[in-house]
Short mmCIF file of C-alpha atoms and ligand atoms in Angstrom, two decimals:
data_model
loop_
_atom_site.label_atom_id
_atom_site.label_comp_id
_atom_site.label_asym_id
_atom_site.label_seq_id
_atom_site.Cartn_x
_atom_site.Cartn_y
_atom_site.Cartn_z
CA MET A 1274 0.00 0.00 0.00
CA ALA A 1275 1.29 3.40 -0.94
CA LEU A 1276 0.24 6.96 -0.23
CA ILE A 1277 -0.28 8.64 -3.58
CA VAL A 1278 -1.21 12.20 -4.55
CA HIS A 1279 -3.04 12.70 -7.85
CA LYS A 1280 -3.30 16.12 -9.47
CA TYR A 1281 -5.85 16.72 -12.23
CA GLY A 1282 -5.70 19.78 -14.47
CA GLY A 1283 -8.56 21.89 -15.73
CA THR A 1284 -9.10 19.84 -18.88
CA SER A 1285 -9.53 16.62 -16.87
CA MET A 1286 -12.04 18.46 -14.68
CA GLY A 1287 -13.67 20.17 -17.66
CA SER A 1288 -17.19 18.71 -17.48
CA ALA A 1289 -19.42 16.58 -15.27
CA GLU A 1290 -18.63 13.63 -17.51
CA ARG A 1291 -14.88 14.13 -17.19
CA ILE A 1292 -15.10 14.55 -13.42
CA LYS A 1293 -16.90 11.21 -13.26
CA ASN A 1294 -14.02 9.71 -15.21
CA VAL A 1295 -11.51 11.17 -12.77
CA ALA A 1296 -13.50 9.61 -9.95
CA LYS A 1297 -13.43 6.23 -11.70
CA ARG A 1298 -9.65 6.45 -12.12
CA VAL A 1299 -9.14 7.44 -8.48
CA ALA A 1300 -11.46 4.63 -7.37
CA LYS A 1301 -9.33 2.18 -9.36
CA TRP A 1302 -6.25 3.27 -7.38
CA VAL A 1303 -8.14 2.98 -4.10
CA ARG A 1304 -9.32 -0.53 -4.95
CA ALA A 1305 -5.73 -1.48 -5.70
CA GLY A 1306 -5.09 -0.78 -2.02
CA HIS A 1307 -3.59 2.71 -2.07
CA GLN A 1308 -4.33 5.77 0.05
CA LEU A 1309 -5.23 8.70 -2.19
CA VAL A 1310 -5.14 12.47 -1.87
CA VAL A 1311 -6.47 14.26 -4.94
CA VAL A 1312 -5.71 17.88 -5.85
CA PRO A 1313 -7.79 19.18 -8.77
CA SER A 1314 -7.66 22.45 -10.67
CA ALA A 1315 -10.71 24.52 -11.49
CA MET A 1316 -12.77 23.35 -14.48
CA SER A 1317 -11.03 24.50 -17.67
CA GLY A 1318 -11.66 28.13 -18.51
CA GLU A 1319 -13.15 28.80 -15.10
CA THR A 1320 -10.28 30.81 -13.61
CA ASN A 1321 -10.22 33.03 -16.70
CA ARG A 1322 -13.97 33.44 -16.53
CA LEU A 1323 -13.84 34.47 -12.86
CA LEU A 1324 -11.01 36.94 -13.40
CA GLY A 1325 -12.89 38.28 -16.44
CA LEU A 1326 -15.96 38.96 -14.29
CA ALA A 1327 -13.81 41.06 -11.98
CA LYS A 1328 -12.70 43.11 -14.99
CA GLU A 1329 -16.31 43.61 -16.04
CA ILE A 1330 -17.08 45.05 -12.63
CA SER A 1331 -14.13 47.41 -12.77
CA PRO A 1332 -11.48 47.92 -15.44
CA ASP A 1333 -8.85 48.34 -12.74
CA ALA A 1334 -9.90 45.18 -10.90
CA HIS A 1335 -6.46 43.74 -11.60
CA SER A 1336 -4.59 46.62 -9.99
CA ASP A 1337 -2.59 46.19 -6.81
CA SER A 1338 -5.36 47.50 -4.58
CA HIS A 1339 -7.72 44.63 -5.49
CA LEU A 1340 -5.42 41.65 -5.27
CA ARG A 1341 -6.99 40.30 -2.10
CA GLU A 1342 -10.43 40.31 -3.69
CA LEU A 1343 -9.12 38.72 -6.89
CA ASP A 1344 -7.89 35.79 -4.82
CA MET A 1345 -11.24 35.57 -3.09
CA ILE A 1346 -12.86 35.30 -6.53
CA ALA A 1347 -10.37 33.08 -8.37
CA SER A 1348 -10.09 30.56 -5.53
CA THR A 1349 -13.75 29.58 -5.91
CA GLY A 1350 -13.06 27.64 -9.12
CA GLU A 1351 -11.10 25.01 -7.23
CA GLN A 1352 -13.63 24.94 -4.42
CA VAL A 1353 -16.33 23.89 -6.87
CA SER A 1354 -14.01 21.22 -8.27
CA VAL A 1355 -13.31 19.52 -4.95
CA GLY A 1356 -16.98 19.39 -4.02
CA LEU A 1357 -17.99 17.92 -7.36
CA LEU A 1358 -15.17 15.37 -7.32
CA SER A 1359 -16.04 14.23 -3.79
CA ILE A 1360 -19.64 13.62 -4.80
CA ALA A 1361 -18.46 11.76 -7.90
CA LEU A 1362 -16.19 9.58 -5.74
CA GLN A 1363 -19.00 8.79 -3.35
CA ALA A 1364 -21.13 7.80 -6.33
CA GLU A 1365 -18.35 5.34 -7.14
CA GLY A 1366 -18.71 3.88 -3.68
CA VAL A 1367 -15.51 5.50 -2.39
CA GLU A 1368 -15.63 7.52 0.81
CA ALA A 1369 -14.30 11.02 0.18
CA VAL A 1370 -14.08 14.41 1.83
CA SER A 1371 -13.28 17.78 0.27
CA TYR A 1372 -11.29 20.64 1.78
CA ALA A 1373 -10.52 24.18 0.78
CA GLY A 1374 -6.94 25.34 1.40
CA TRP A 1375 -7.81 27.16 4.63
CA GLN A 1376 -9.43 24.06 6.08
CA VAL A 1377 -6.32 21.89 5.81
CA PRO A 1378 -4.77 24.45 6.38
CA ILE A 1379 -2.29 25.21 3.61
CA LYS A 1380 -0.53 28.25 5.03
CA THR A 1381 0.99 30.81 2.68
CA ASN A 1382 2.49 34.26 2.89
CA SER A 1383 0.33 37.28 2.04
CA ALA A 1384 1.53 37.89 -1.52
CA PHE A 1385 -1.94 37.82 -3.09
CA THR A 1386 -2.15 36.30 -6.60
CA LYS A 1387 1.36 34.84 -6.22
CA ALA A 1388 1.51 33.56 -2.67
CA ARG A 1389 4.12 31.05 -1.55
CA ILE A 1390 3.26 28.02 0.55
CA GLU A 1391 4.92 28.18 3.96
CA SER A 1392 3.55 25.09 5.68
CA ILE A 1393 0.88 22.44 5.40
CA ASP A 1394 -0.75 20.84 8.41
CA ASP A 1395 -1.13 17.12 7.83
CA VAL A 1396 -3.16 16.17 10.94
CA ARG A 1397 -6.64 16.43 9.47
CA VAL A 1398 -5.68 14.77 6.20
CA ARG A 1399 -3.93 11.89 7.95
CA ALA A 1400 -6.93 11.27 10.18
CA ASP A 1401 -9.20 11.03 7.13
CA LEU A 1402 -6.80 8.73 5.33
CA ALA A 1403 -6.60 6.52 8.40
CA ALA A 1404 -10.40 6.39 8.38
CA GLY A 1405 -10.24 5.06 4.83
CA LYS A 1406 -11.28 8.23 3.01
CA VAL A 1407 -9.96 9.81 -0.14
CA VAL A 1408 -9.07 13.42 0.68
CA VAL A 1409 -9.78 15.96 -2.05
CA ILE A 1410 -7.93 19.25 -1.56
CA THR A 1411 -8.25 22.43 -3.62
CA GLY A 1412 -5.30 23.29 -5.80
CA PHE A 1413 -4.08 26.86 -6.30
CA GLN A 1414 -5.13 28.29 -2.93
CA GLY A 1415 -4.14 28.70 0.70
CA VAL A 1416 -4.61 30.99 3.65
CA ASP A 1417 -2.32 33.75 4.91
CA PRO A 1418 -1.38 34.45 8.57
CA ASN A 1419 -4.36 36.84 8.85
CA GLY A 1420 -6.90 34.32 7.61
CA ASN A 1421 -7.15 35.77 4.10
CA ILE A 1422 -7.58 33.42 1.16
CA THR A 1423 -4.59 33.54 -1.18
CA THR A 1424 -3.77 31.98 -4.56
CA LEU A 1425 -0.43 30.67 -5.77
CA GLY A 1426 -0.25 32.16 -9.27
CA ARG A 1427 -1.55 30.75 -12.55
CA GLY A 1428 -0.90 27.05 -12.87
CA GLY A 1429 -0.48 26.89 -9.10
CA SER A 1430 -2.37 23.62 -8.61
CA ASP A 1431 0.78 21.76 -9.66
CA THR A 1432 2.55 23.38 -6.73
CA SER A 1433 -0.31 22.58 -4.34
CA ALA A 1434 -0.16 18.92 -5.31
CA VAL A 1435 3.60 18.58 -4.93
CA ALA A 1436 3.56 20.52 -1.66
CA VAL A 1437 0.80 18.29 -0.27
CA ALA A 1438 2.79 15.24 -1.37
CA ALA A 1439 5.85 16.66 0.39
CA ALA A 1440 3.95 17.38 3.61
CA LEU A 1441 2.50 13.86 3.67
CA LYS A 1442 5.78 12.26 2.56
CA ALA A 1443 3.76 10.60 -0.18
CA ASP A 1444 5.31 7.80 -2.18
CA GLU A 1445 4.60 9.57 -5.46
CA CYS A 1446 2.86 12.62 -6.85
CA LEU A 1447 1.15 11.93 -10.18
CA ILE A 1448 0.35 15.01 -12.26
CA TYR A 1449 -2.36 14.04 -14.77
CA THR A 1450 -2.36 16.54 -17.60
CA ASP A 1451 -3.23 17.04 -21.25
CA VAL A 1452 0.24 16.08 -22.47
CA ASP A 1453 1.52 12.58 -21.83
CA GLY A 1454 4.84 13.64 -20.34
CA VAL A 1455 7.87 15.85 -20.76
CA TYR A 1456 9.25 15.98 -24.30
CA THR A 1457 12.70 16.71 -25.69
CA THR A 1458 11.06 19.85 -27.04
CA ASP A 1459 7.58 21.06 -27.94
CA PRO A 1460 6.16 18.50 -30.44
CA ARG A 1461 4.20 21.30 -32.11
CA VAL A 1462 7.50 22.74 -33.29
CA VAL A 1463 9.40 19.50 -33.81
CA PRO A 1464 7.13 16.56 -34.65
CA GLU A 1465 10.05 14.16 -34.01
CA ALA A 1466 10.25 15.26 -30.37
CA ARG A 1467 10.27 12.30 -28.02
CA ARG A 1468 8.80 11.79 -24.61
CA LEU A 1469 11.45 11.32 -21.93
CA LYS A 1470 10.85 8.38 -19.60
CA ALA A 1471 12.75 10.22 -16.92
CA ILE A 1472 14.29 13.63 -16.48
CA SER A 1473 16.48 14.77 -13.62
CA PHE A 1474 14.99 17.29 -11.28
CA GLU A 1475 17.65 19.87 -12.18
CA GLU A 1476 16.94 19.54 -15.88
CA MET A 1477 13.22 19.87 -15.25
CA LEU A 1478 13.83 23.00 -13.23
CA GLU A 1479 15.80 24.53 -16.10
CA MET A 1480 13.21 23.44 -18.66
CA ALA A 1481 10.39 24.96 -16.59
CA SER A 1482 12.21 28.23 -16.04
CA LEU A 1483 13.31 28.46 -19.67
CA GLY A 1484 9.83 28.24 -21.10
CA SER A 1485 8.57 24.65 -21.01
CA LYS A 1486 5.01 25.02 -19.76
CA VAL A 1487 4.38 21.48 -18.57
CA LEU A 1488 4.68 22.26 -14.85
CA GLN A 1489 4.53 25.44 -12.80
CA ILE A 1490 8.14 26.15 -11.88
CA ARG A 1491 7.44 26.38 -8.17
CA SER A 1492 6.11 22.85 -8.17
CA VAL A 1493 9.46 21.68 -9.53
CA GLU A 1494 11.28 23.67 -6.85
CA PHE A 1495 9.14 21.95 -4.22
CA ALA A 1496 9.73 18.53 -5.70
CA GLY A 1497 13.46 19.23 -5.54
CA LYS A 1498 13.54 20.65 -2.04
CA TYR A 1499 11.60 17.75 -0.53
CA ARG A 1500 12.64 15.11 -3.04
CA VAL A 1501 9.08 14.25 -3.99
CA PRO A 1502 9.02 11.62 -6.74
CA THR A 1503 6.81 13.37 -9.28
CA ARG A 1504 5.43 11.97 -12.52
CA VAL A 1505 3.77 13.83 -15.38
CA LEU A 1506 1.32 11.60 -17.24
CA SER A 1507 -1.67 11.72 -19.54
CA SER A 1508 -5.19 12.21 -18.30
CA PHE A 1509 -6.51 11.12 -21.71
CA THR A 1510 -5.86 7.41 -21.32
CA PRO A 1511 -9.03 5.40 -20.60
CA TRP A 1512 -9.59 5.38 -16.85
CA ASP A 1513 -9.60 1.60 -16.78
CA ILE A 1514 -6.17 0.97 -18.31
CA ASN A 1515 -4.01 -1.44 -16.38
CA ILE A 1516 -2.84 0.31 -13.20
CA ASP A 1517 0.74 -0.99 -13.38
CA GLU A 1518 1.04 0.28 -16.91
CA GLU A 1519 -0.41 3.63 -15.87
CA ALA A 1520 1.96 3.84 -12.89
CA LYS A 1521 4.96 3.55 -15.23
CA SER A 1522 3.71 5.87 -17.97
CA GLY A 1523 4.59 9.50 -18.60
CA THR A 1524 7.81 11.12 -17.40
CA LEU A 1525 9.31 10.64 -13.95
CA ILE A 1526 11.19 13.55 -12.45
CA SER A 1527 13.98 11.71 -10.76
CA PHE A 1528 16.65 12.48 -8.20
CA GLU A 1529 18.98 9.67 -9.01
CA GLU A 1530 21.41 10.19 -11.82
CA ASP A 1531 21.57 6.43 -12.11
CA GLU A 1532 22.36 4.27 -15.11
CA LYS A 1533 18.70 3.80 -15.84
CA MET A 1534 18.41 7.41 -16.85
CA GLU A 1535 18.88 8.21 -20.47
CA GLN A 1536 22.50 9.25 -20.76
CA ALA A 1537 22.09 12.00 -23.30
CA VAL A 1538 24.39 14.98 -23.09
CA VAL A 1539 21.53 17.28 -23.97
CA SER A 1540 18.11 16.18 -22.73
CA GLY A 1541 15.90 18.92 -24.07
CA ILE A 1542 15.50 22.19 -25.89
CA ALA A 1543 13.43 24.97 -24.39
CA PHE A 1544 12.41 28.23 -25.99
CA ASN A 1545 10.34 31.26 -25.29
CA ARG A 1546 9.37 34.51 -26.94
CA ASP A 1547 8.22 36.24 -23.82
CA GLU A 1548 11.26 38.45 -23.55
CA ALA A 1549 12.42 41.73 -25.03
CA LYS A 1550 15.94 43.11 -25.26
CA ILE A 1551 16.94 46.54 -24.07
CA THR A 1552 20.29 48.21 -24.69
CA VAL A 1553 21.57 51.28 -22.94
CA VAL A 1554 23.99 52.79 -25.45
CA GLY A 1555 27.10 54.84 -24.70
CA VAL A 1556 27.35 54.21 -20.99
CA PRO A 1557 30.47 55.47 -19.23
CA ASP A 1558 32.58 52.42 -18.29
CA LYS A 1559 33.13 52.98 -14.60
CA PRO A 1560 32.18 51.29 -11.31
CA GLY A 1561 28.53 51.35 -10.29
CA ILE A 1562 26.97 51.44 -13.76
CA ALA A 1563 25.33 48.00 -13.70
CA TYR A 1564 23.98 48.85 -10.29
CA GLN A 1565 22.58 52.21 -11.43
CA ILE A 1566 20.80 50.64 -14.41
CA LEU A 1567 19.62 47.35 -12.96
CA GLY A 1568 19.00 48.78 -9.49
CA ALA A 1569 16.43 51.16 -10.97
CA VAL A 1570 14.83 48.29 -12.87
CA ALA A 1571 14.73 46.06 -9.79
CA ASP A 1572 13.22 48.86 -7.69
CA ALA A 1573 10.35 48.91 -10.17
CA ASN A 1574 9.86 45.17 -9.49
CA ILE A 1575 10.87 44.20 -13.01
CA ASP A 1576 12.74 40.92 -13.38
CA VAL A 1577 15.83 40.90 -15.56
CA ASP A 1578 17.02 37.78 -17.29
CA VAL A 1579 20.03 37.74 -19.65
CA ILE A 1580 22.60 40.51 -19.13
CA ILE A 1581 25.66 41.44 -21.16
CA GLN A 1582 28.09 44.30 -21.10
CA ASN A 1583 30.55 44.85 -23.90
CA VAL A 1584 34.18 45.93 -23.67
CA SER A 1585 34.53 49.65 -23.75
CA HIS A 1586 35.89 51.90 -26.46
CA ASP A 1587 37.05 55.35 -25.41
CA GLY A 1588 35.60 54.80 -21.94
CA LYS A 1589 32.10 54.10 -23.25
CA THR A 1590 30.25 50.81 -23.48
CA ASP A 1591 26.83 49.34 -24.22
CA PHE A 1592 24.81 47.50 -21.63
CA SER A 1593 22.10 45.05 -22.74
CA PHE A 1594 19.61 42.93 -20.86
CA THR A 1595 16.27 41.22 -21.35
CA VAL A 1596 12.99 41.66 -19.49
CA HIS A 1597 9.55 40.13 -19.92
CA ARG A 1598 7.80 41.63 -22.94
CA ASN A 1599 5.01 42.90 -20.71
CA ASP A 1600 7.58 44.99 -18.86
CA TYR A 1601 9.29 46.32 -21.98
CA ALA A 1602 7.57 49.71 -22.35
CA LYS A 1603 7.70 50.36 -18.63
CA THR A 1604 11.43 49.60 -18.52
CA VAL A 1605 12.28 51.82 -21.51
CA ASP A 1606 10.27 54.70 -20.05
CA LEU A 1607 11.91 54.28 -16.69
CA LEU A 1608 15.42 54.24 -18.16
CA LYS A 1609 14.72 57.30 -20.31
CA ALA A 1610 13.21 59.26 -17.45
CA LYS A 1611 15.52 58.35 -14.60
CA VAL A 1612 18.67 56.57 -15.66
CA LEU A 1613 19.82 58.20 -18.91
CA PRO A 1614 20.07 61.72 -17.50
CA ALA A 1615 21.86 60.57 -14.33
CA LEU A 1616 24.31 58.39 -16.27
CA GLY A 1617 24.96 60.66 -19.16
CA ALA A 1618 24.25 57.66 -21.44
CA ALA A 1619 23.49 58.31 -25.07
CA ASP A 1620 20.30 56.38 -25.71
CA VAL A 1621 18.07 53.43 -24.94
CA VAL A 1622 17.18 51.12 -27.79
CA GLY A 1623 15.11 48.00 -27.70
CA ASP A 1624 14.03 44.96 -29.64
CA GLN A 1625 10.85 43.05 -28.91
CA LYS A 1626 11.25 40.56 -31.74
CA ILE A 1627 13.67 38.27 -30.02
CA CYS A 1628 13.45 34.81 -28.54
CA LYS A 1629 15.55 32.70 -26.25
CA VAL A 1630 16.49 29.16 -27.21
CA SER A 1631 18.21 26.92 -24.68
CA ILE A 1632 19.77 23.49 -24.61
CA VAL A 1633 19.54 21.70 -21.27
CA GLY A 1634 21.32 18.62 -19.98
CA ILE A 1635 23.18 17.46 -16.89
CA GLY A 1636 25.58 15.73 -19.29
CA MET A 1637 26.95 19.18 -20.15
CA ARG A 1638 28.79 19.13 -16.83
CA SER A 1639 31.09 16.40 -17.96
CA HIS A 1640 31.26 17.01 -21.71
CA ALA A 1641 33.25 19.83 -23.28
CA GLY A 1642 32.29 21.43 -26.54
CA ILE A 1643 28.51 21.26 -26.21
CA ALA A 1644 28.01 25.01 -26.35
CA SER A 1645 30.27 25.32 -29.38
CA LYS A 1646 28.29 22.62 -31.15
CA MET A 1647 25.21 24.73 -30.50
CA PHE A 1648 26.86 27.84 -31.93
CA GLY A 1649 28.09 25.89 -34.93
CA THR A 1650 24.61 24.55 -35.65
CA LEU A 1651 23.13 28.04 -35.54
CA SER A 1652 25.87 29.52 -37.67
CA ALA A 1653 25.34 26.84 -40.33
CA GLU A 1654 21.80 28.21 -40.65
CA GLY A 1655 23.03 31.80 -40.77
CA ILE A 1656 21.35 32.62 -37.47
CA ASN A 1657 22.98 35.49 -35.65
CA ILE A 1658 23.40 35.12 -31.89
CA GLN A 1659 22.72 38.34 -30.02
CA MET A 1660 23.32 37.22 -26.46
CA ILE A 1661 24.59 34.10 -24.73
CA THR A 1662 24.18 32.89 -21.20
CA THR A 1663 25.30 29.64 -19.65
CA SER A 1664 25.04 27.65 -16.47
CA GLU A 1665 26.46 24.26 -15.56
CA ILE A 1666 23.64 22.44 -17.28
CA LYS A 1667 22.31 24.84 -19.92
CA THR A 1668 23.31 27.23 -22.66
CA SER A 1669 20.83 29.86 -23.82
CA VAL A 1670 21.06 32.17 -26.80
CA VAL A 1671 18.99 35.18 -27.70
CA ILE A 1672 18.23 35.31 -31.43
CA ASP A 1673 15.81 36.96 -33.83
CA GLU A 1674 12.32 35.64 -33.17
CA LYS A 1675 11.77 34.73 -36.79
CA TYR A 1676 14.43 32.00 -36.58
CA MET A 1677 13.08 30.40 -33.45
CA GLU A 1678 11.48 27.32 -34.98
CA LEU A 1679 14.36 26.75 -37.36
CA ALA A 1680 16.86 26.97 -34.51
CA VAL A 1681 14.91 24.56 -32.33
CA ARG A 1682 14.50 22.05 -35.17
CA GLU A 1683 18.17 22.13 -36.15
CA LEU A 1684 19.40 21.84 -32.57
CA HIS A 1685 17.04 18.96 -31.95
CA LYS A 1686 18.64 17.16 -34.88
CA ALA A 1687 22.19 18.15 -34.06
CA PHE A 1688 21.97 16.71 -30.57
CA ASP A 1689 20.28 13.49 -31.79
CA LEU A 1690 17.21 14.10 -29.71
CA ASP A 1691 14.99 12.42 -32.26
CA GLN A 1692 16.92 9.17 -31.78
CA PRO A 1693 15.75 6.90 -28.95
CA LYS A 1694 18.60 6.35 -26.50
CA ALA A 1695 19.80 2.85 -25.76
N1 LIG B 1920 -7.01 27.24 -11.90
C1 LIG B 1920 -5.74 27.88 -11.78
C2 LIG B 1920 -5.31 28.45 -13.13
O1 LIG B 1920 -6.06 28.37 -14.10
C3 LIG B 1920 -4.68 26.99 -11.22
C4 LIG B 1920 -4.35 25.79 -12.05
O2 LIG B 1920 -5.11 25.40 -12.92
O3 LIG B 1920 -3.28 25.20 -11.82
O4 LIG B 1920 -4.27 29.01 -13.24
MG1 MG B 1921 -1.26 23.52 -15.50
#
């Protein structure tokens, strides 16, 4: 007997019929002798609908002064889901009880709309499990130290599920979703992309932060911190497929770099076009410049990603960095208003038509020449690299957005990702 956490996304919860199917699948696991905690998302489209209603009431509903109320509103989607799923389970003859985040409680900080989980009390859940019940807990939400309902950011149910699994020291956390696992890259861009049977936690963390949208990044951080064995698998298989087959399907996020793992140097290619590049031109090359530029940006709560500074000519240099595209206009305005005059810099120029393409693999630690192979592949296609950033297990380049798909396809080929590994 194992203690298992299942997470079901909005698509799986999308209609009464689908919720009944989820209940049948959960019941199958219960009948196989396991203890089950289930963390569902809101029905698909529901969170958007709820947030849209707030906007109808007031165009500035999404401003900082209404964040508490937005969480009050958005959290209801998951509350409906847990109630419906509990009834569906009972109809399957399985005892079940539903809880909202505050009832567990799942305690978070007070950062409304992007709260972080601080602790989860397992007493109530354990008592129910001991009494033979399936416990159904809302994803996405928690409660802050003042008793306010909070939400964890879009996609936050993944994080709820992994955090619950961590708190209960569950044997495995199964994330049922509308893709059947983690792929070497997005199959919509490269049809030859392959599903990975396993991926190391560190690679998954890079993939999630570099643009792979399979899991909310915080859920991966949680899985890593508490070493929660986490599996991403399809919710589209028939509910009555063989349970042993189901238990081995999808992609396991693993913590062992053992021989069983696919020993590829590069495991995956991530990309995103959510960023924009900004260059401050003609900056005096003297101490404190990076701080003056990026300090002002950080004070405005804007996250900076890739940064480069060139060598100086005649005491002047250029300083480039990327920000999220949504923050582009704000950042340029801020630099023009506050930083240019103080620095005596010449100008601020920007480019929103960029993308970031990254190769990821723990094998890069022990293999030289991987980055240069990447650069060679791009150069063979005549793709100009504008910025480069590396870590132990990834190399990212910023290139013109119009070459994104070409770059991803060619890199996928160059690193043999379309070939099954022995
Ligand atoms: N319902 C929330 C959202 O749409 C949380 C989730 O689905 O993970 O973002
Ligand atoms: Mg999701």
